[in-house]
PDB file of C-alpha atoms in Angstrom:
ATOM      1  CA  UNK K   1     108.196  84.162 136.799  1.00  0.00           C
ATOM      2  CA  UNK K   2     105.471  86.436 136.663  1.00  0.00           C
ATOM      3  CA  UNK K   3     104.145  87.703 133.057  1.00  0.00           C
ATOM      4  CA  UNK K   4     102.906  91.153 132.513  1.00  0.00           C
ATOM      5  CA  UNK K   5      99.327  91.149 131.667  1.00  0.00           C
ATOM      6  CA  UNK K   6      99.292  92.537 128.064  1.00  0.00           C
ATOM      7  CA  UNK K   7      95.816  91.354 127.217  1.00  0.00           C
ATOM      8  CA  UNK K   8      93.615  94.224 125.628  1.00  0.00           C
ATOM      9  CA  UNK K   9      90.479  94.830 127.469  1.00  0.00           C
ATOM     10  CA  UNK K  10      87.201  95.136 125.254  1.00  0.00           C
ATOM     11  CA  UNK K  11      85.650  98.555 125.007  1.00  0.00           C
ATOM     12  CA  UNK K  12      81.913  98.721 124.473  1.00  0.00           C
ATOM     13  CA  UNK K  13      80.761 101.065 121.854  1.00  0.00           C
ATOM     14  CA  UNK K  14      77.169 101.936 120.286  1.00  0.00           C
ATOM     15  CA  UNK K  15      77.173 101.989 116.686  1.00  0.00           C
ATOM     16  CA  UNK K  16      73.560 102.575 115.042  1.00  0.00           C
ATOM     17  CA  UNK K  17      71.972 101.124 118.143  1.00  0.00           C
ATOM     18  CA  UNK K  18      74.040  97.879 118.321  1.00  0.00           C
ATOM     19  CA  UNK K  19      76.673  97.480 121.010  1.00  0.00           C
ATOM     20  CA  UNK K  20      80.058  96.139 119.970  1.00  0.00           C
ATOM     21  CA  UNK K  21      82.813  95.091 122.198  1.00  0.00           C
ATOM     22  CA  UNK K  22      86.193  96.378 120.566  1.00  0.00           C
ATOM     23  CA  UNK K  23      89.740  95.099 121.649  1.00  0.00           C
ATOM     24  CA  UNK K  24      91.923  98.069 121.703  1.00  0.00           C
ATOM     25  CA  UNK K  25      94.008  99.820 124.405  1.00  0.00           C
ATOM     26  CA  UNK K  26      92.868 103.367 123.618  1.00  0.00           C
ATOM     27  CA  UNK K  27      89.422 103.920 124.749  1.00  0.00           C
ATOM     28  CA  UNK K  28      88.953 107.462 123.582  1.00  0.00           C
ATOM     29  CA  UNK K  29      90.116 106.690 120.184  1.00  0.00           C
ATOM     30  CA  UNK K  30      87.729 103.680 120.014  1.00  0.00           C
ATOM     31  CA  UNK K  31      84.846 106.105 121.208  1.00  0.00           C
ATOM     32  CA  UNK K  32      85.851 108.653 118.549  1.00  0.00           C
ATOM     33  CA  UNK K  33      85.831 106.152 115.672  1.00  0.00           C
ATOM     34  CA  UNK K  34      82.437 104.496 116.809  1.00  0.00           C
ATOM     35  CA  UNK K  35      80.898 107.873 117.059  1.00  0.00           C
ATOM     36  CA  UNK K  36      82.127 108.710 113.420  1.00  0.00           C
ATOM     37  CA  UNK K  37      80.820 105.370 111.941  1.00  0.00           C
ATOM     38  CA  UNK K  38      77.404 106.057 113.846  1.00  0.00           C
ATOM     39  CA  UNK K  39      77.248 109.424 112.418  1.00  0.00           C
ATOM     40  CA  UNK K  40      78.044 108.407 108.867  1.00  0.00           C
ATOM     41  CA  UNK K  41      75.288 105.496 109.178  1.00  0.00           C
ATOM     42  CA  UNK K  42      72.694 108.067 110.740  1.00  0.00           C
ATOM     43  CA  UNK K  43      73.437 110.492 108.097  1.00  0.00           C
ATOM     44  CA  UNK K  44      72.674 107.857 105.333  1.00  0.00           C
ATOM     45  CA  UNK K  45      69.569 106.617 107.006  1.00  0.00           C
ATOM     46  CA  UNK K  46      68.238 110.215 107.252  1.00  0.00           C
ATOM     47  CA  UNK K  47      68.465 110.508 103.473  1.00  0.00           C
ATOM     48  CA  UNK K  48      66.604 107.339 103.159  1.00  0.00           C
ATOM     49  CA  UNK K  49      64.648 106.652 106.553  1.00  0.00           C
ATOM     50  CA  UNK K  50      63.903 103.124 107.361  1.00  0.00           C
ATOM     51  CA  UNK K  51      64.464 101.899 103.839  1.00  0.00           C
ATOM     52  CA  UNK K  52      67.941 100.507 103.979  1.00  0.00           C
ATOM     53  CA  UNK K  53      68.881  97.513 106.333  1.00  0.00           C
ATOM     54  CA  UNK K  54      71.550  98.334 108.960  1.00  0.00           C
ATOM     55  CA  UNK K  55      74.082  96.145 107.120  1.00  0.00           C
ATOM     56  CA  UNK K  56      73.688  97.867 104.033  1.00  0.00           C
ATOM     57  CA  UNK K  57      74.136 101.198 105.897  1.00  0.00           C
ATOM     58  CA  UNK K  58      77.362  99.986 107.417  1.00  0.00           C
ATOM     59  CA  UNK K  59      78.507  99.198 103.850  1.00  0.00           C
ATOM     60  CA  UNK K  60      77.427 102.539 102.537  1.00  0.00           C
ATOM     61  CA  UNK K  61      79.048 104.367 105.667  1.00  0.00           C
ATOM     62  CA  UNK K  62      82.367 102.391 104.876  1.00  0.00           C
ATOM     63  CA  UNK K  63      82.353 103.359 101.476  1.00  0.00           C
ATOM     64  CA  UNK K  64      81.902 107.083 102.410  1.00  0.00           C
ATOM     65  CA  UNK K  65      84.620 106.873 104.938  1.00  0.00           C
ATOM     66  CA  UNK K  66      86.942 105.261 102.539  1.00  0.00           C
ATOM     67  CA  UNK K  67      86.121 108.117  99.962  1.00  0.00           C
ATOM     68  CA  UNK K  68      86.930 110.654 102.687  1.00  0.00           C
ATOM     69  CA  UNK K  69      90.072 108.783 103.556  1.00  0.00           C
ATOM     70  CA  UNK K  70      91.101 108.619  99.722  1.00  0.00           C
ATOM     71  CA  UNK K  71      90.359 112.265  99.484  1.00  0.00           C
ATOM     72  CA  UNK K  72      92.524 113.152 102.393  1.00  0.00           C
ATOM     73  CA  UNK K  73      95.392 110.871 101.257  1.00  0.00           C
ATOM     74  CA  UNK K  74      95.357 112.591  98.019  1.00  0.00           C
ATOM     75  CA  UNK K  75      95.275 115.997  99.633  1.00  0.00           C
ATOM     76  CA  UNK K  76      98.069 114.886 101.876  1.00  0.00           C
ATOM     77  CA  UNK K  77     100.142 113.770  98.789  1.00  0.00           C
ATOM     78  CA  UNK K  78      99.572 117.089  96.953  1.00  0.00           C
ATOM     79  CA  UNK K  79     100.622 118.999 100.243  1.00  0.00           C
ATOM     80  CA  UNK K  80     103.864 116.903 100.529  1.00  0.00           C
ATOM     81  CA  UNK K  81     104.737 117.420  96.898  1.00  0.00           C
ATOM     82  CA  UNK K  82     104.118 121.168  97.300  1.00  0.00           C
ATOM     83  CA  UNK K  83     106.266 121.247 100.381  1.00  0.00           C
ATOM     84  CA  UNK K  84     108.846 119.328  98.470  1.00  0.00           C
ATOM     85  CA  UNK K  85     108.979 121.526  95.681  1.00  0.00           C
ATOM     86  CA  UNK K  86     109.160 124.613  98.142  1.00  0.00           C
ATOM     87  CA  UNK K  87     112.047 123.061 100.010  1.00  0.00           C
ATOM     88  CA  UNK K  88     113.702 122.476  96.829  1.00  0.00           C
ATOM     89  CA  UNK K  89     113.196 126.113  95.715  1.00  0.00           C
ATOM     90  CA  UNK K  90     114.304 127.234  99.292  1.00  0.00           C
ATOM     91  CA  UNK K  91     117.478 124.977  98.996  1.00  0.00           C
ATOM     92  CA  UNK K  92     118.356 126.624  95.485  1.00  0.00           C
ATOM     93  CA  UNK K  93     118.042 130.044  96.992  1.00  0.00           C
ATOM     94  CA  UNK K  94     120.171 129.285  99.910  1.00  0.00           C
ATOM     95  CA  UNK K  95     122.732 127.771  97.687  1.00  0.00           C
ATOM     96  CA  UNK K  96     122.681 130.926  95.455  1.00  0.00           C
ATOM     97  CA  UNK K  97     123.109 133.189  98.335  1.00  0.00           C
ATOM     98  CA  UNK K  98     125.944 131.091  99.762  1.00  0.00           C
ATOM     99  CA  UNK K  99     127.661 131.277  96.473  1.00  0.00           C
ATOM    100  CA  UNK K 100     127.164 135.020  96.398  1.00  0.00           C
ATOM    101  CA  UNK K 101     128.554 135.371  99.771  1.00  0.00           C
ATOM    102  CA  UNK K 102     131.612 133.048  98.967  1.00  0.00           C
ATOM    103  CA  UNK K 103     132.318 135.129  95.990  1.00  0.00           C
ATOM    104  CA  UNK K 104     132.014 138.344  97.953  1.00  0.00           C
ATOM    105  CA  UNK K 105     134.270 136.956 100.543  1.00  0.00           C
ATOM    106  CA  UNK K 106     136.911 136.036  97.920  1.00  0.00           C
ATOM    107  CA  UNK K 107     136.494 139.342  96.474  1.00  0.00           C
ATOM    108  CA  UNK K 108     137.268 141.088  99.751  1.00  0.00           C
ATOM    109  CA  UNK K 109     140.221 138.729 100.556  1.00  0.00           C
ATOM    110  CA  UNK K 110     141.588 139.633  97.312  1.00  0.00           C
ATOM    111  CA  UNK K 111     141.355 143.413  97.772  1.00  0.00           C
ATOM    112  CA  UNK K 112     142.861 142.989 101.232  1.00  0.00           C
ATOM    113  CA  UNK K 113     145.885 141.061  99.878  1.00  0.00           C
ATOM    114  CA  UNK K 114     146.443 143.777  97.148  1.00  0.00           C
ATOM    115  CA  UNK K 115     146.088 146.422  99.822  1.00  0.00           C
ATOM    116  CA  UNK K 116     148.516 144.762 102.129  1.00  0.00           C
ATOM    117  CA  UNK K 117     151.028 144.359  99.198  1.00  0.00           C
ATOM    118  CA  UNK K 118     150.636 148.005  98.327  1.00  0.00           C
ATOM    119  CA  UNK K 119     151.306 148.974 101.995  1.00  0.00           C
ATOM    120  CA  UNK K 120     154.606 146.883 102.091  1.00  0.00           C
ATOM    121  CA  UNK K 121     156.107 148.353  98.690  1.00  0.00           C
ATOM    122  CA  UNK K 122     158.424 151.319  99.509  1.00  0.00           C
ATOM    123  CA  UNK K 123     157.480 154.691  98.088  1.00  0.00           C
ATOM    124  CA  UNK K 124     160.183 155.764  95.699  1.00  0.00           C
ATOM    125  CA  UNK K 125     158.472 158.869  94.705  1.00  0.00           C
ATOM    126  CA  UNK K 126     160.223 161.871  94.940  1.00  0.00           C
ATOM    127  CA  UNK K 127     158.699 165.041  96.642  1.00  0.00           C
ATOM    128  CA  UNK K 128     159.578 168.110  95.120  1.00  0.00           C
TER     129      UNK K 128
END
């Protein structure tokens, strides 16, 4: 029985002048991530040219990226809460409108029943 080749090929990326072989199926994604990490390391290096070893630059870049991630997650949570609040308000408005429509339909049905009853009753008034 032949087995499908499910091994992930390594993708070579350059980060701060070093080549890394990353095991991942999505080469485009890996390149974007590597470019982003490289960019963060270079930004920090530009602020302190040649004074911070690459290993420490990597840690500082990781801290910067983690800070960005936590800020983004916080913003995502705030947006989700706002969306939930808006959804709750809209649901309440829809429920209120539905109640108003139901009441109006019931009023119209009652009026129609009264009108039909009045139509069925004979008119005993005398015409003089």
